[in-house]
XYZ file of C-alpha atoms in Angstrom:
766
model
C 0.000 0.000 0.000
C 1.279 3.435 -0.906
C 0.329 6.942 0.209
C 1.046 10.303 -1.359
C 1.936 12.994 1.204
C 0.847 16.594 0.672
C 2.867 18.830 2.962
C 5.457 21.568 3.219
C 9.016 20.300 3.137
C 11.052 22.487 0.779
C 10.966 25.776 2.730
C 14.327 25.176 4.417
C 12.640 25.439 7.804
C 13.778 22.881 10.335
C 10.284 22.042 11.519
C 8.862 21.711 8.002
C 11.381 19.186 6.729
C 11.573 17.198 9.973
C 7.791 16.801 10.219
C 7.715 15.532 6.621
C 10.437 12.982 7.373
C 8.623 11.946 10.546
C 5.323 11.408 8.698
C 6.969 9.185 6.104
C 8.703 7.131 8.769
C 5.535 6.812 10.860
C 3.689 5.402 7.827
C 6.563 3.028 7.123
C 6.309 1.676 10.680
C 2.659 0.828 9.920
C 3.526 -1.039 6.724
C 2.835 1.753 4.230
C 5.156 3.158 1.619
C 4.947 6.935 1.478
C 6.062 9.405 -1.155
C 6.088 13.145 -0.616
C 4.524 14.906 -3.575
C 7.001 17.523 -4.732
C 4.559 20.400 -5.058
C 6.261 23.777 -5.146
C 4.073 26.443 -3.546
C 5.497 29.752 -4.753
C 8.242 29.987 -2.135
C 11.569 31.587 -2.965
C 14.333 29.815 -1.038
C 17.236 31.692 -2.600
C 19.691 33.190 -0.120
C 19.939 36.499 -1.996
C 16.784 37.874 -3.603
C 16.005 41.026 -5.569
C 15.843 43.953 -3.072
C 12.258 44.985 -3.826
C 11.768 46.723 -0.460
C 14.055 48.467 2.067
C 13.537 45.547 4.449
C 14.525 43.066 1.737
C 17.647 45.119 0.995
C 18.640 45.013 4.685
C 18.100 41.241 4.745
C 20.192 40.762 1.618
C 23.001 42.870 3.044
C 22.962 40.769 6.208
C 22.832 37.512 4.245
C 25.662 38.722 2.045
C 27.912 39.116 5.087
C 27.278 35.481 6.027
C 26.890 34.060 2.547
C 29.403 31.159 2.803
C 27.767 29.834 5.989
C 24.249 30.311 4.639
C 25.203 28.511 1.428
C 26.425 25.533 3.494
C 23.085 25.598 5.323
C 21.233 25.590 1.982
C 23.289 22.655 0.733
C 22.747 20.707 3.945
C 18.982 21.143 3.676
C 19.019 19.897 0.091
C 21.231 16.938 1.003
C 19.037 15.993 3.970
C 15.936 16.072 1.752
C 17.527 13.836 -0.871
C 18.746 11.392 1.773
C 15.733 11.132 4.044
C 12.713 12.134 1.959
C 11.139 9.919 -0.659
C 10.113 12.527 -3.236
C 8.214 12.192 -6.489
C 10.506 12.112 -9.511
C 8.769 15.154 -10.904
C 8.113 18.552 -9.389
C 4.555 19.838 -9.789
C 3.792 23.534 -9.893
C 0.019 23.640 -10.346
C -3.283 21.920 -9.592
C -3.683 21.157 -13.311
C -0.358 19.329 -13.496
C -1.317 17.164 -10.522
C -4.778 16.514 -11.970
C -3.313 14.985 -15.108
C -0.425 13.178 -13.414
C -2.200 9.878 -12.664
C -0.375 9.453 -9.364
C 0.068 5.787 -8.315
C -1.271 5.914 -4.737
C -3.905 4.151 -2.676
C -4.701 7.332 -0.789
C -3.598 10.915 -0.250
C -2.507 12.165 3.169
C -2.703 15.892 3.949
C -0.484 17.089 6.797
C 1.228 18.369 8.841
C 2.258 22.055 9.228
C 0.087 25.053 8.297
C -0.948 23.680 4.913
C -4.584 24.691 5.608
C -3.754 28.274 6.548
C -5.241 30.497 3.821
C -3.349 33.606 4.921
C 0.090 32.280 3.933
C -0.709 31.826 0.249
C -0.268 34.700 -2.233
C -3.985 35.064 -2.966
C -5.011 34.810 0.706
C -7.165 31.747 0.035
C -6.948 27.999 0.675
C -4.749 26.079 -1.742
C -6.993 23.236 -3.012
C -3.938 21.078 -3.711
C -3.413 20.513 0.026
C -6.953 19.146 0.259
C -6.224 16.645 -2.533
C -8.991 18.019 -4.770
C -7.028 17.121 -7.908
C -7.719 13.410 -7.348
C -10.615 11.052 -6.635
C -8.432 8.932 -4.329
C -9.470 8.456 -0.697
C -8.092 11.212 1.498
C -7.074 11.374 5.149
C -5.590 14.176 7.232
C -2.850 13.887 9.826
C -2.216 16.976 11.989
C -2.646 19.819 9.486
C -2.954 23.273 10.992
C -5.158 26.189 9.986
C -2.781 28.587 11.729
C -5.698 30.926 12.458
C -8.393 30.926 15.135
C -11.205 31.585 12.643
C -11.765 30.967 8.943
C -11.707 34.267 7.029
C -15.174 35.535 6.271
C -16.666 34.120 3.086
C -14.479 30.990 2.956
C -16.593 28.703 5.160
C -18.536 27.082 2.326
C -15.370 26.558 0.303
C -13.665 24.857 3.243
C -16.715 22.687 3.935
C -16.562 21.392 0.370
C -12.874 20.583 0.677
C -13.356 18.703 3.952
C -16.163 16.589 2.504
C -13.585 14.649 0.511
C -11.861 13.243 3.620
C -12.694 9.896 5.174
C -10.721 10.747 8.336
C -9.915 14.152 9.805
C -7.409 15.162 12.433
C -5.703 18.429 13.339
C -2.658 19.563 15.281
C -4.416 22.061 17.595
C -7.806 22.278 19.264
C -8.799 25.521 17.416
C -8.588 23.483 14.216
C -11.086 21.007 15.606
C -13.432 23.899 16.427
C -13.124 25.232 12.865
C -13.929 21.845 11.329
C -16.859 21.337 13.683
C -18.240 24.790 12.876
C -17.999 24.612 9.060
C -18.752 20.920 8.458
C -20.393 19.531 11.588
C -17.767 16.776 11.666
C -15.416 15.835 14.480
C -11.634 15.804 14.116
C -9.112 14.171 16.398
C -6.369 16.332 17.904
C -3.106 14.463 17.378
C 0.572 15.035 18.014
C 2.834 16.868 15.624
C 4.536 14.194 13.471
C 7.940 14.984 14.982
C 6.641 13.485 18.237
C 5.609 10.211 16.601
C 9.233 9.081 16.429
C 11.174 8.193 19.585
C 14.279 10.153 20.517
C 16.499 7.242 19.517
C 15.325 7.464 15.926
C 15.994 11.197 15.801
C 19.457 10.587 17.246
C 20.205 8.310 14.325
C 19.469 11.193 11.932
C 21.560 13.738 13.821
C 24.974 14.902 12.681
C 28.099 14.267 14.672
C 28.475 16.530 17.671
C 29.412 19.995 16.411
C 30.109 21.801 19.716
C 32.456 20.396 22.328
C 31.541 20.510 26.000
C 28.306 21.713 27.579
C 26.540 24.802 26.277
C 23.318 26.801 26.435
C 21.474 26.564 23.130
C 19.318 29.505 22.044
C 16.971 29.095 19.105
C 14.481 31.886 18.435
C 12.491 32.318 15.244
C 11.192 35.730 16.347
C 12.536 38.486 18.603
C 12.231 37.369 22.203
C 13.175 39.754 24.947
C 11.232 37.382 27.195
C 14.096 34.886 27.131
C 16.988 37.307 27.480
C 17.093 37.344 31.319
C 16.948 33.537 31.376
C 19.813 33.252 28.905
C 21.860 35.827 30.785
C 21.233 34.340 34.239
C 21.874 30.779 33.052
C 25.177 31.872 31.556
C 26.143 33.690 34.758
C 25.133 30.799 36.986
C 26.647 27.938 34.983
C 29.541 29.664 33.256
C 28.571 27.837 30.060
C 28.989 29.367 26.602
C 25.901 30.473 24.689
C 25.351 28.949 21.253
C 22.754 30.732 19.134
C 21.234 28.802 16.273
C 20.203 31.611 13.990
C 16.540 32.054 13.346
C 16.431 35.723 14.340
C 19.399 37.926 13.427
C 19.794 39.849 16.665
C 22.145 38.403 19.258
C 20.323 37.150 22.336
C 23.469 37.308 24.462
C 26.472 39.585 23.880
C 28.891 36.645 23.874
C 26.718 34.225 21.923
C 28.412 32.186 19.204
C 26.205 32.494 16.146
C 25.660 29.389 14.006
C 24.432 30.108 10.494
C 25.234 26.889 8.657
C 23.248 24.232 10.528
C 21.140 21.950 8.377
C 18.445 19.628 9.796
C 21.000 17.037 10.947
C 23.056 19.708 12.726
C 19.870 21.141 14.227
C 19.139 17.757 15.795
C 22.693 17.425 17.067
C 22.658 20.850 18.710
C 19.491 19.995 20.646
C 20.658 16.485 21.475
C 23.807 17.677 23.263
C 22.691 20.994 24.809
C 22.913 21.428 28.577
C 20.026 23.961 28.490
C 17.738 25.257 25.757
C 16.019 28.643 25.467
C 13.625 28.870 22.530
C 10.440 30.430 21.206
C 10.081 27.877 18.428
C 7.441 25.160 18.652
C 9.801 22.593 17.163
C 12.598 23.888 19.363
C 10.315 23.017 22.275
C 9.485 19.636 20.726
C 13.108 18.561 20.390
C 13.992 19.841 23.855
C 11.334 17.417 25.096
C 12.425 14.629 22.759
C 16.034 14.787 23.970
C 15.036 15.648 27.563
C 17.022 18.872 27.690
C 16.137 21.349 30.492
C 14.450 24.156 28.584
C 12.600 27.443 28.818
C 10.226 28.476 26.072
C 8.424 31.694 25.177
C 5.182 32.121 23.272
C 3.459 35.052 21.589
C 1.454 37.473 23.782
C -1.795 36.234 22.224
C -0.935 32.680 23.276
C -0.260 33.768 26.848
C -3.610 35.526 26.900
C -5.464 32.564 25.369
C -3.412 29.440 26.151
C -6.283 27.235 25.026
C -5.517 28.374 21.468
C -1.766 27.787 21.619
C -0.124 24.717 20.110
C 2.792 25.082 22.515
C 0.505 25.238 25.556
C -1.565 22.376 24.145
C 1.486 20.147 23.908
C 3.075 21.147 27.205
C -0.238 20.816 29.033
C -0.509 17.195 27.866
C 3.028 16.601 29.065
C 2.721 18.434 32.400
C 5.326 21.017 31.388
C 3.460 24.344 31.181
C 5.755 25.763 33.866
C 8.535 25.817 31.239
C 6.738 28.735 29.515
C 8.347 31.923 30.821
C 6.877 35.365 31.391
C 4.009 34.222 33.614
C 3.457 33.839 37.310
C 3.889 30.077 37.597
C 7.006 29.676 35.441
C 9.661 27.269 36.685
C 12.615 28.676 38.550
C 16.010 28.893 36.906
C 17.256 25.772 38.731
C 14.042 23.733 38.500
C 14.314 20.618 36.345
C 11.447 18.894 34.517
C 10.161 15.578 35.816
C 11.394 13.647 32.804
C 10.117 10.170 33.826
C 6.576 11.552 34.191
C 6.920 13.491 30.938
C 8.110 10.406 29.060
C 5.128 8.400 30.308
C 2.666 11.091 29.194
C 4.377 11.416 25.808
C 4.222 7.673 25.209
C 0.501 7.669 26.012
C -0.161 10.587 23.648
C 1.962 8.939 20.954
C -0.001 5.716 21.259
C -3.251 7.629 20.718
C -1.889 9.437 17.656
C -0.607 6.184 16.119
C -3.989 4.545 16.774
C -5.689 7.313 14.782
C -3.189 6.990 11.942
C -3.585 3.206 11.829
C -7.381 3.470 11.691
C -7.279 6.184 9.019
C -4.903 4.205 6.802
C -7.059 1.090 7.114
C -10.273 3.108 6.550
C -11.635 1.940 9.870
C -13.688 3.941 12.379
C -11.721 5.831 14.993
C -13.033 6.978 18.333
C -10.763 9.443 20.071
C -10.160 8.425 23.658
C -11.221 11.009 26.191
C -8.196 12.872 27.418
C -7.705 12.299 31.101
C -7.953 15.451 33.139
C -4.765 16.261 35.057
C -4.954 15.081 38.624
C -5.925 18.025 40.810
C -4.735 18.445 44.342
C -7.972 20.192 45.194
C -11.381 21.149 43.853
C -12.193 22.814 40.556
C -11.465 26.552 40.563
C -10.977 29.107 37.799
C -7.708 28.612 35.935
C -4.909 31.157 36.107
C -5.973 32.918 32.914
C -9.449 33.624 34.348
C -8.987 33.844 38.138
C -9.608 37.395 39.380
C -8.158 36.856 42.857
C -11.477 37.945 44.432
C -10.892 35.471 47.319
C -14.539 34.336 47.402
C -13.388 30.704 47.393
C -11.063 31.306 50.328
C -13.735 33.155 52.294
C -16.376 30.485 51.668
C -14.255 27.449 52.595
C -15.716 25.923 55.790
C -12.413 24.234 56.685
C -10.039 27.148 56.054
C -8.345 24.943 53.457
C -7.718 27.755 50.954
C -5.173 30.529 51.305
C -4.259 33.287 48.876
C -0.610 33.041 47.854
C 1.290 35.421 45.607
C 2.913 34.131 42.452
C 6.043 35.360 40.666
C 4.089 38.279 39.204
C 2.976 39.465 42.649
C -0.692 38.476 42.267
C -2.583 36.357 44.806
C -4.101 33.054 43.670
C -5.973 30.450 45.722
C -3.852 27.631 47.118
C -5.654 24.556 48.432
C -4.328 22.576 51.388
C -4.989 18.934 50.371
C -4.945 17.815 54.015
C -7.636 20.248 55.148
C -9.784 20.053 51.993
C -12.872 17.826 52.375
C -13.957 18.218 48.715
C -17.318 19.683 49.668
C -17.470 21.736 46.449
C -18.503 24.988 48.143
C -15.564 26.883 46.691
C -16.411 25.674 43.180
C -20.012 26.868 43.562
C -18.787 30.201 44.950
C -16.235 31.034 42.243
C -17.804 33.783 40.067
C -15.760 32.754 37.039
C -17.410 29.330 36.992
C -20.941 30.749 37.037
C -23.121 32.494 34.467
C -24.092 36.131 34.982
C -27.622 37.168 34.140
C -27.971 40.239 31.891
C -29.341 43.469 33.361
C -31.129 46.430 31.780
C -28.928 49.270 30.563
C -28.103 51.590 33.502
C -28.885 55.284 33.787
C -25.836 57.546 33.493
C -25.183 60.860 35.264
C -22.519 63.521 35.516
C -22.125 64.021 39.269
C -20.042 66.045 41.714
C -19.896 66.509 45.458
C -21.267 69.760 46.841
C -18.510 69.984 49.480
C -15.453 71.649 47.945
C -12.932 70.098 50.357
C -14.218 66.585 49.757
C -14.227 67.086 46.008
C -10.677 68.437 46.065
C -9.416 65.335 47.909
C -11.188 62.963 45.526
C -9.883 61.646 42.206
C -12.771 63.051 40.173
C -16.088 64.476 41.394
C -16.298 63.001 44.900
C -19.441 60.938 44.244
C -18.098 58.044 46.327
C -17.861 60.282 49.401
C -21.505 61.324 49.048
C -22.537 57.676 48.878
C -20.332 56.806 51.869
C -21.711 59.731 53.894
C -25.256 58.490 53.306
C -24.410 55.015 54.621
C -22.407 56.276 57.602
C -25.166 58.707 58.613
C -27.539 55.762 58.655
C -25.374 53.982 61.219
C -23.625 51.876 58.601
C -20.060 50.937 57.730
C -18.085 51.491 54.532
C -15.574 49.004 53.130
C -12.997 50.213 50.609
C -9.320 50.067 49.696
C -6.628 52.051 51.550
C -2.834 52.019 51.693
C -1.256 50.992 54.981
C 2.004 52.297 56.442
C 4.053 49.998 54.186
C 2.119 51.122 51.096
C 0.332 47.806 50.840
C -3.205 48.193 49.531
C -5.813 46.513 51.729
C -9.567 46.668 52.071
C -10.583 48.163 55.411
C -13.765 49.095 57.287
C -14.577 52.737 57.947
C -17.081 53.566 60.728
C -16.557 57.357 60.953
C -16.624 60.199 58.464
C -13.317 61.436 59.879
C -11.592 58.296 58.554
C -13.205 58.360 55.123
C -10.275 60.219 53.571
C -8.309 56.946 53.601
C -10.698 55.431 51.083
C -10.869 58.378 48.693
C -8.975 58.547 45.446
C -7.775 56.019 42.881
C -5.261 53.385 43.913
C -3.417 51.667 41.108
C -2.810 48.204 42.536
C -4.982 45.205 43.385
C -6.160 45.394 46.981
C -5.809 42.556 49.469
C -9.275 41.574 50.708
C -8.003 39.326 53.526
C -11.060 38.686 55.782
C -13.175 41.513 54.334
C -15.987 39.297 53.035
C -16.471 37.670 56.430
C -16.412 41.113 58.076
C -19.048 42.399 55.642
C -21.261 39.412 56.387
C -20.923 40.009 60.133
C -21.749 43.722 59.853
C -24.790 43.047 57.684
C -26.397 41.284 60.637
C -26.804 44.622 62.471
C -26.257 47.590 60.154
C -26.166 48.880 56.558
C -22.972 48.257 54.577
C -21.418 49.969 51.567
C -18.817 47.877 49.740
C -16.679 49.549 47.078
C -14.260 47.667 44.867
C -13.523 46.413 41.378
C -16.409 44.635 39.603
C -14.823 41.223 40.170
C -14.521 41.942 43.909
C -18.171 43.020 44.100
C -19.245 39.894 42.224
C -17.075 37.775 44.513
C -18.793 39.286 47.553
C -22.266 38.517 46.178
C -21.299 34.906 45.441
C -19.794 34.549 48.912
C -22.968 35.891 50.533
C -25.177 33.824 48.236
C -27.723 36.655 47.967
C -28.156 40.433 47.717
C -29.088 41.621 51.237
C -31.380 44.672 51.360
C -29.019 46.550 53.666
C -26.008 46.034 51.366
C -25.106 48.702 48.807
C -22.319 48.039 46.353
C -20.282 50.301 44.132
C -18.073 48.871 41.389
C -15.407 50.913 39.647
C -14.728 51.480 35.963
C -11.545 49.486 35.962
C -8.757 49.466 33.384
C -7.368 46.416 35.163
C -5.604 45.784 38.446
C -1.809 46.258 38.546
C 0.318 43.768 40.432
C 0.430 44.576 44.156
C 3.861 42.997 44.261
C 5.148 45.328 41.567
C 3.636 48.365 43.326
C 5.246 47.437 46.648
C 8.589 46.953 44.892
C 8.106 50.356 43.286
C 7.412 51.924 46.687
C 10.665 50.463 48.056
C 12.477 51.632 44.903
C 11.180 55.197 45.377
C 12.231 55.143 49.036
C 15.709 53.880 48.158
C 16.136 56.510 45.470
C 15.048 59.342 47.809
C 16.706 57.951 50.943
C 13.559 58.290 53.063
C 10.375 56.350 53.784
C 7.033 56.999 52.141
C 4.302 58.215 54.440
C 1.521 58.288 51.873
C 0.973 58.311 48.126
C -1.713 59.869 45.950
C -1.773 58.239 42.554
C -3.945 60.965 41.032
C -3.636 64.303 42.762
C -5.516 67.291 41.299
C -2.778 69.739 42.236
C -2.919 71.081 38.657
C -6.537 70.198 37.983
C -8.549 67.102 37.221
C -7.250 66.616 33.667
C -3.574 66.827 34.603
C -3.360 64.285 37.404
C -0.157 64.132 39.422
C 1.526 61.269 41.240
C 2.306 62.739 44.658
C 4.577 61.122 47.248
C 4.753 62.391 50.833
C 7.761 61.262 52.889
C 8.231 60.734 56.609
C 10.259 63.929 56.942
C 7.433 66.008 55.476
C 8.951 66.519 52.019
C 6.765 66.070 48.957
C 7.397 64.991 45.357
C 4.730 65.594 42.743
C 4.926 64.990 38.999
C 2.417 64.436 36.192
C 1.308 60.812 36.571
C 2.310 59.654 33.110
C 5.736 61.220 33.373
C 6.562 59.014 36.347
C 7.967 55.520 35.962
C 5.001 53.836 37.603
C 2.467 55.991 35.772
C 3.994 55.289 32.356
C 3.932 51.541 32.910
C 0.404 51.653 34.322
C -0.766 53.701 31.354
C 0.530 50.982 29.038
C -1.258 48.280 31.076
C 2.126 46.610 31.440
C 1.628 44.681 34.672
C -2.086 43.999 35.006
C -3.491 40.691 36.241
C -3.701 38.118 33.402
C -7.513 37.973 33.512
C -7.807 41.748 33.058
C -7.002 41.494 29.355
C -10.057 39.267 28.863
C -12.209 40.781 31.618
C -15.880 39.714 31.443
C -16.864 42.761 33.526
C -15.618 45.269 30.940
C -19.143 45.819 29.649
C -22.411 47.539 30.569
C -23.772 44.482 32.405
C -22.608 45.901 35.736
C -22.626 43.925 38.986
C -22.832 46.737 41.574
C -25.754 48.958 42.508
C -23.586 51.821 41.287
C -20.651 52.170 38.912
C -18.184 55.005 39.459
C -15.486 56.489 37.268
C -14.212 59.678 35.673
C -16.486 61.421 33.210
C -14.087 61.572 30.294
C -15.193 62.874 26.922
C -16.808 66.135 27.988
C -16.686 68.878 25.398
C -15.040 72.156 26.458
C -18.425 73.892 26.532
C -20.018 71.238 28.781
C -19.930 71.919 32.522
C -16.982 74.305 32.028
C -16.992 75.410 35.670
C -16.874 71.820 36.903
C -14.269 70.253 34.636
C -11.243 71.759 36.353
C -12.463 70.480 39.729
C -13.400 67.000 38.535
C -16.617 65.319 37.451
C -17.690 61.751 38.250
C -19.495 59.409 35.904
C -22.141 57.664 37.991
C -24.110 54.714 36.595
C -27.202 53.645 38.504
C -27.576 49.927 37.803
C -30.324 48.541 40.099
C -33.637 49.567 41.681
C -31.883 49.645 45.068
C -29.246 51.923 43.583
C -31.949 54.179 42.169
C -33.564 54.531 45.607
C -30.249 55.383 47.293
C -29.295 57.759 44.479
C -32.362 59.907 45.182
C -31.167 60.392 48.788
C -27.615 61.540 47.976
C -26.357 65.092 48.456
C -24.921 65.280 44.966
C -25.129 67.693 42.115
C -26.058 65.633 39.080
C -26.999 65.903 35.441
C -28.225 63.099 33.134
C -25.620 62.025 30.589
C -26.074 59.937 27.414
C -25.014 56.331 27.985
C -23.476 56.140 24.516
C -21.149 59.042 25.293
C -20.308 57.562 28.681
C -19.102 54.420 26.890
C -17.206 56.429 24.277
C -15.329 58.295 27.012
C -14.688 55.154 29.077
C -13.785 52.290 26.697
C -13.587 49.796 29.576
C -17.395 49.963 29.690
C -17.317 48.219 26.299
C -14.282 45.939 26.166
C -11.128 44.914 28.078
C -7.841 46.659 27.522
C -5.406 45.035 25.087
C -2.421 43.172 26.454
C 0.864 44.950 25.613
C 3.374 42.939 23.645
C 6.135 43.304 26.232
C 4.154 42.191 29.301
C 5.766 38.748 29.318
C 9.214 40.277 28.864
C 8.560 42.561 31.836
C 7.582 39.703 34.124
C 10.408 37.468 32.891
C 12.844 40.196 33.914
C 10.871 40.850 37.125
C 11.310 37.189 38.105
C 15.106 37.230 37.723
C 16.575 40.725 37.684
C 17.018 43.422 40.363
C 13.980 45.692 40.365
C 15.893 48.877 39.562
C 17.142 47.238 36.350
C 13.582 46.230 35.456
C 12.355 49.791 36.024
C 15.140 51.244 33.916
C 14.420 48.866 31.046
C 10.620 49.014 30.961
C 9.408 52.105 32.810
C 11.910 54.917 32.236
C 11.128 57.858 29.995
C 12.667 57.499 26.518
C 15.640 59.750 25.715
C 14.734 63.305 24.738
C 15.385 62.815 20.977
C 13.047 59.806 20.961
C 10.324 61.773 22.754
C 10.745 64.651 20.312
C 10.521 62.298 17.329
C 7.419 60.725 18.815
C 5.669 64.087 18.697
C 6.762 64.840 15.123
C 6.596 61.512 13.261
C 3.338 60.152 11.924
C 1.879 56.897 13.332
C 2.666 55.164 10.025
C 6.351 56.123 10.131
C 6.612 55.050 13.788
C 5.000 51.687 12.965
C 7.518 51.074 10.157
C 10.398 52.007 12.440
C 9.192 49.549 15.089
C 8.968 46.785 12.469
C 12.517 47.375 11.261
C 13.857 47.461 14.830
C 12.110 44.173 15.663
C 13.701 42.480 12.663
C 17.088 43.389 14.082
């Protein structure tokens, strides 16, 4: 029996050629001959190409400097293909040529790599060749990738027709399964990349002789990766080992790295086989680190960190129990931590057996039922995963056995930690977690421009002082107010306020996530005898409601229009950094002081000797980083509360977007945006001593985008936290938070956005 393989192999990419070799060998192990169809898909693999663009000219100049080494690399790729790939005698360049070829196969196999990604082809559409449409032979798919999360609009019907020709479908990543299910209604198995079908011993037999003597740190990055730089640097410092950089990206990842330009596929395998450590952002670099059991750290794109369920690297490492090897997140492995290779090998063998079972069934045209993937063994009950957990502490507060604590991770955020000895698996925490429940929609709230009638209170508030009016109402009724305040060490905590004289502690914006500690239990206790006002982020308010299990009549809640919560660990480090730089201790901080008016907020620091520093917020190191959303909690970039379905009785924020002629006398002093979300809120609102004016909801949303959608995750967030995990904090601040040099700031004001975007692209290529 003989199969024709439709795949990428000729691109001179390590992963492309090695996956093609692996597929052929996997079929051979099952008794099938396999021939790779030499279909050339409009890819120019010349080392030097016509300089049609400035970027191409720069690339050619660089390649010209290293031409002898790059020519050896080219020759090694060609030699490896001729030696290890069984290619058709003829090269085909079109669908028509293949249609008339009369190929001598029993079936066609499509896969692996991104052969079903329409965006990589010149016309931006699917290439029908990779769906085998030129032939009436039976067709199967092994691990092709769409490379996109969604099919481009208007191509669904086309794709459905292509898929109809397959007797068996599988994909490399779970998003591919979702695409197939959506467009065709069929199920597809998720299988391993072909390079994982072969054992390490077989790859060793294809590797070149050892090319580097002694131990070394191997770096292989196919895209710029500042995320890995602190790991490379610290590993080199700690071990004293040389750094070998296999060139995928041109820029040196370590100043003393030895650059290797001439490695072919066999040399690629050898470099991974003998490395002492590996740092990579390549999927196949990760694969071969696992295959050869090399201690490794890997980086992924920001979008993959934000949505790990859509990442092929996360998908693989999750199956193998190795997600802690992904750097730039709070649960990354420490520099000295080693993988549990025996456990990894067992998981890999199980996954390999499942993939081979699919391939065997597809080749034999037999039914295949994908085995249900076993859920990883949990030490405790089901709680929101790290990408969704808000840190609201409702689970901790609800636990009847005090089995859950809130522990900070490497990013400085608190996550629930379950004590397996104390846990009785009652499930209360699971039922309490807001992220595991469905929120019911509410009617659109009423919006108001509002400001406090007391000048002193308004002056001390971030915007219009609406919170103080609400707090006064509750306190005058014998109630208690819970809100966030900085303590003497500049740690942000929720506290109870029983007197108006202490209310100043709760006023003003605080740009860090507050520690709730035992606040929910304290709220519950107070509600037994008096009214309570609870103010916090929407996720904290929702956590309180789920902890209480109801909405008590004497509870009033106020959620904030929240950009996202910065890391409390980072803020506390920043406070110590400021103290060290000034040589004195902080007494208090105002993140947004109206010393020059509401629209020019200042970051003001008051020290223990009475001296004061005040600067425009976004000209300070902390303010600049906060403005870029650099160190927000992971869930903030996908926040389900960034919408008009508000959880609190009230929503408070700044009323941005006012025209100069609107409320001109009030704008300098600050104006609050107040949303009234519930009937209870409407009743309380009528009792408040506030100046107010109705405001169009549409304009409220336009001025406060977080009422419509979460903030985007910045591209260098992972790099920041990778450095934060390993480097001294002052170095991290200097690298990520400092003002750019004066010429750069001047250029930023003069250059157009288009020119700046092109400059960033060129710099990244370096």
